[in-house]
């Protein structure tokens, strides 16, 4: 009886060890396309947030701005400063964040007024869509926060379910995010973009 008990316990332990080893299988890091030189992107009318736009992978994947209609002004920190109408501009931040403002694995669009904005952002209708993942939803921001209040910041998020942290590359490949502020549209392409 002691021998059967020993064999039974040993078998159970072996099964548990095999299960724990199988569930802890490491996922290999995928190959990332090399960054495209800023000069090449600019020739195609595309603006990255910085020269090293892939340096923060896999915690942040910043999208690139497509400068249609010559609406790009400057990079303002981690925002694209873009023209809106004839006499104003807004700051727009677009990308994927592993963690952002208490959310995990989300596409993020943050829009704010800049110091030269003449038209209040709160008067605009804002709609954001991902070509692969659908509509973003607006998230309430703390309006007691100085920057949120004075810049009339609007945060929109789009959660993306992932199998592992590297799965995001497949999820954003060929994705295009369109930010509509009233009748003005701004287009952002994923950082894994391949130029043709």
Tab-separated table of C-alpha atoms in Angstrom:
chain	number	residue	atom	x	y	z
A	1	UNK	CA	0.000	0.000	0.000
A	2	UNK	CA	2.860	2.395	0.813
A	3	UNK	CA	4.459	1.625	-2.536
A	4	UNK	CA	1.192	2.374	-4.421
A	5	UNK	CA	0.760	5.603	-2.440
A	6	UNK	CA	4.330	6.638	-3.296
A	7	UNK	CA	3.801	5.896	-7.010
A	8	UNK	CA	0.497	7.816	-6.989
A	9	UNK	CA	2.006	10.886	-5.316
A	10	UNK	CA	5.042	10.770	-7.621
A	11	UNK	CA	2.770	10.558	-10.671
A	12	UNK	CA	0.668	13.504	-9.502
A	13	UNK	CA	3.800	15.587	-8.851
A	14	UNK	CA	5.205	14.763	-12.303
A	15	UNK	CA	1.932	15.769	-13.964
A	16	UNK	CA	1.869	19.061	-12.011
A	17	UNK	CA	5.470	19.803	-12.963
A	18	UNK	CA	4.765	19.119	-16.641
A	19	UNK	CA	1.662	21.334	-16.569
A	20	UNK	CA	3.529	24.211	-14.910
A	21	UNK	CA	6.403	23.902	-17.392
A	22	UNK	CA	4.032	23.856	-20.366
A	23	UNK	CA	2.151	26.949	-19.188
A	24	UNK	CA	5.375	28.876	-18.608
A	25	UNK	CA	6.680	28.489	-22.166
A	26	UNK	CA	8.575	31.624	-23.129
A	27	UNK	CA	7.329	33.535	-26.166
A	28	UNK	CA	10.131	34.580	-28.473
A	29	UNK	CA	10.457	38.235	-29.371
A	30	UNK	CA	9.383	38.838	-32.985
A	31	UNK	CA	11.491	40.474	-35.645
A	32	UNK	CA	10.706	44.183	-35.884
A	33	UNK	CA	10.933	45.959	-39.216
A	34	UNK	CA	13.758	48.526	-39.080
A	35	UNK	CA	12.792	52.162	-38.637
A	36	UNK	CA	12.331	54.064	-41.854
A	37	UNK	CA	14.605	57.107	-42.189
A	38	UNK	CA	12.833	60.394	-41.502
A	39	UNK	CA	13.822	61.708	-44.926
A	40	UNK	CA	12.115	58.743	-46.619
A	41	UNK	CA	8.974	59.179	-44.519
A	42	UNK	CA	8.855	62.918	-45.275
A	43	UNK	CA	9.088	62.213	-49.022
A	44	UNK	CA	5.855	60.226	-48.637
A	45	UNK	CA	4.223	62.950	-46.516
A	46	UNK	CA	4.528	60.954	-43.281
A	47	UNK	CA	5.751	62.419	-39.989
A	48	UNK	CA	7.082	60.270	-37.103
A	49	UNK	CA	6.966	61.535	-33.513
A	50	UNK	CA	10.783	61.223	-33.320
A	51	UNK	CA	13.782	59.780	-35.134
A	52	UNK	CA	13.811	56.760	-32.794
A	53	UNK	CA	10.078	56.126	-33.006
A	54	UNK	CA	10.478	52.374	-32.332
A	55	UNK	CA	12.748	52.738	-29.298
A	56	UNK	CA	9.917	52.300	-26.768
A	57	UNK	CA	8.638	48.961	-28.156
A	58	UNK	CA	6.744	47.030	-26.635
A	59	UNK	CA	5.398	49.371	-23.990
A	60	UNK	CA	4.567	52.151	-26.501
A	61	UNK	CA	4.056	51.968	-30.266
A	62	UNK	CA	3.544	55.527	-31.548
A	63	UNK	CA	1.620	55.920	-34.790
A	64	UNK	CA	2.921	58.128	-37.621
A	65	UNK	CA	1.039	61.164	-38.927
A	66	UNK	CA	0.032	61.348	-42.606
A	67	UNK	CA	0.355	65.030	-43.523
A	68	UNK	CA	-2.575	65.296	-45.932
A	69	UNK	CA	-3.532	68.859	-46.801
A	70	UNK	CA	-0.335	70.177	-45.189
A	71	UNK	CA	-1.957	70.285	-41.732
A	72	UNK	CA	1.194	69.411	-39.746
A	73	UNK	CA	2.860	72.253	-37.816
A	74	UNK	CA	5.447	70.876	-35.361
A	75	UNK	CA	6.138	68.097	-32.866
A	76	UNK	CA	5.085	69.409	-29.458
A	77	UNK	CA	6.555	66.997	-26.882
A	78	UNK	CA	4.827	63.676	-27.603
A	79	UNK	CA	2.046	65.357	-29.616
A	80	UNK	CA	1.627	66.233	-33.273
A	81	UNK	CA	0.584	69.890	-33.468
A	82	UNK	CA	-1.842	70.189	-36.394
A	83	UNK	CA	-3.819	72.956	-38.074
A	84	UNK	CA	-7.552	73.204	-37.516
A	85	UNK	CA	-9.379	75.686	-39.696
A	86	UNK	CA	-7.737	78.970	-40.605
A	87	UNK	CA	-6.752	80.314	-37.215
A	88	UNK	CA	-6.218	77.518	-34.704
A	89	UNK	CA	-4.439	74.229	-34.058
A	90	UNK	CA	-4.649	71.242	-31.762
A	91	UNK	CA	-2.221	68.728	-30.273
A	92	UNK	CA	-2.899	65.048	-31.002
A	93	UNK	CA	-1.148	62.010	-29.521
A	94	UNK	CA	-1.869	58.615	-31.127
A	95	UNK	CA	-0.509	55.155	-30.453
A	96	UNK	CA	-0.652	51.914	-28.545
A	97	UNK	CA	0.272	51.796	-24.842
A	98	UNK	CA	0.815	48.698	-22.739
A	99	UNK	CA	-0.294	50.861	-19.743
A	100	UNK	CA	-1.902	54.285	-19.937
A	101	UNK	CA	-3.872	56.173	-17.265
A	102	UNK	CA	-4.942	52.954	-15.527
A	103	UNK	CA	-5.794	51.107	-18.764
A	104	UNK	CA	-3.841	48.185	-20.209
A	105	UNK	CA	-3.217	47.186	-23.830
A	106	UNK	CA	-5.022	50.135	-25.407
A	107	UNK	CA	-4.832	52.277	-28.457
A	108	UNK	CA	-4.872	55.871	-27.232
A	109	UNK	CA	-5.834	59.193	-28.788
A	110	UNK	CA	-5.347	62.283	-26.624
A	111	UNK	CA	-6.366	65.630	-28.105
A	112	UNK	CA	-5.748	69.016	-26.511
A	113	UNK	CA	-5.712	72.686	-27.273
A	114	UNK	CA	-2.286	74.277	-27.645
A	115	UNK	CA	-1.259	77.768	-26.600
A	116	UNK	CA	-2.214	79.125	-30.062
A	117	UNK	CA	-5.636	77.448	-30.177
A	118	UNK	CA	-8.386	79.978	-30.834
A	119	UNK	CA	-11.366	77.621	-31.219
A	120	UNK	CA	-12.380	75.745	-28.044
A	121	UNK	CA	-11.951	71.987	-28.355
A	122	UNK	CA	-15.032	71.344	-26.212
A	123	UNK	CA	-17.181	72.791	-29.017
A	124	UNK	CA	-15.965	70.163	-31.506
A	125	UNK	CA	-17.376	66.735	-32.271
A	126	UNK	CA	-14.574	64.170	-31.962
A	127	UNK	CA	-14.797	60.685	-33.502
A	128	UNK	CA	-11.900	58.213	-33.661
A	129	UNK	CA	-11.777	54.907	-35.554
A	130	UNK	CA	-9.214	52.190	-36.138
A	131	UNK	CA	-9.438	50.449	-39.514
A	132	UNK	CA	-8.780	47.095	-37.799
A	133	UNK	CA	-10.283	47.542	-34.328
A	134	UNK	CA	-13.269	49.843	-34.746
A	135	UNK	CA	-14.485	52.864	-32.807
A	136	UNK	CA	-12.701	54.358	-29.812
A	137	UNK	CA	-14.639	55.344	-26.703
A	138	UNK	CA	-14.279	58.587	-24.825
A	139	UNK	CA	-12.945	58.374	-21.259
A	140	UNK	CA	-13.683	61.017	-18.643
A	141	UNK	CA	-10.617	62.874	-17.427
A	142	UNK	CA	-10.147	64.543	-14.055
A	143	UNK	CA	-11.284	68.093	-14.806
A	144	UNK	CA	-9.574	69.379	-11.648
A	145	UNK	CA	-6.242	68.587	-13.297
A	146	UNK	CA	-4.838	71.904	-14.571
A	147	UNK	CA	-3.791	70.623	-18.010
A	148	UNK	CA	-6.960	68.622	-18.595
A	149	UNK	CA	-9.071	71.679	-17.760
A	150	UNK	CA	-7.130	74.476	-19.472
A	151	UNK	CA	-6.304	72.485	-22.616
A	152	UNK	CA	-9.798	70.912	-22.708
A	153	UNK	CA	-8.154	67.516	-23.161
A	154	UNK	CA	-10.170	64.661	-24.647
A	155	UNK	CA	-8.992	61.076	-24.142
A	156	UNK	CA	-10.276	58.222	-26.290
A	157	UNK	CA	-9.213	54.598	-25.911
A	158	UNK	CA	-9.636	51.323	-27.732
A	159	UNK	CA	-8.713	48.127	-25.796
A	160	UNK	CA	-6.955	45.405	-27.803
A	161	UNK	CA	-7.025	41.805	-26.510
A	162	UNK	CA	-3.572	40.203	-26.723
A	163	UNK	CA	-2.246	36.653	-26.322
A	164	UNK	CA	1.131	38.055	-25.194
A	165	UNK	CA	2.907	41.419	-25.323
A	166	UNK	CA	4.373	40.736	-28.785
A	167	UNK	CA	0.962	39.931	-30.292
A	168	UNK	CA	0.457	43.683	-30.701
A	169	UNK	CA	2.602	43.703	-33.872
A	170	UNK	CA	0.084	41.477	-35.664
A	171	UNK	CA	-2.816	43.489	-34.246
A	172	UNK	CA	-1.580	46.850	-35.534
A	173	UNK	CA	-0.117	45.700	-38.840
A	174	UNK	CA	-1.892	47.606	-41.665
A	175	UNK	CA	-3.935	49.566	-39.105
A	176	UNK	CA	-4.916	53.174	-39.798
A	177	UNK	CA	-6.410	55.442	-37.141
A	178	UNK	CA	-8.623	58.293	-38.301
A	179	UNK	CA	-9.230	61.192	-35.928
A	180	UNK	CA	-12.158	63.400	-36.944
A	181	UNK	CA	-12.481	66.755	-35.214
A	182	UNK	CA	-15.749	68.167	-36.562
A	183	UNK	CA	-15.218	68.243	-40.348
A	184	UNK	CA	-11.388	67.965	-40.247
A	185	UNK	CA	-9.833	64.480	-40.561
A	186	UNK	CA	-6.355	63.480	-39.437
A	187	UNK	CA	-4.838	60.137	-40.463
A	188	UNK	CA	-2.285	58.097	-38.503
A	189	UNK	CA	-0.565	54.927	-39.713
A	190	UNK	CA	0.974	52.170	-37.619
A	191	UNK	CA	4.736	52.252	-36.938
A	192	UNK	CA	5.233	48.883	-38.680
A	193	UNK	CA	4.358	50.597	-41.953
A	194	UNK	CA	6.264	49.379	-45.014
A	195	UNK	CA	6.818	51.982	-47.728
A	196	UNK	CA	6.205	50.900	-51.323
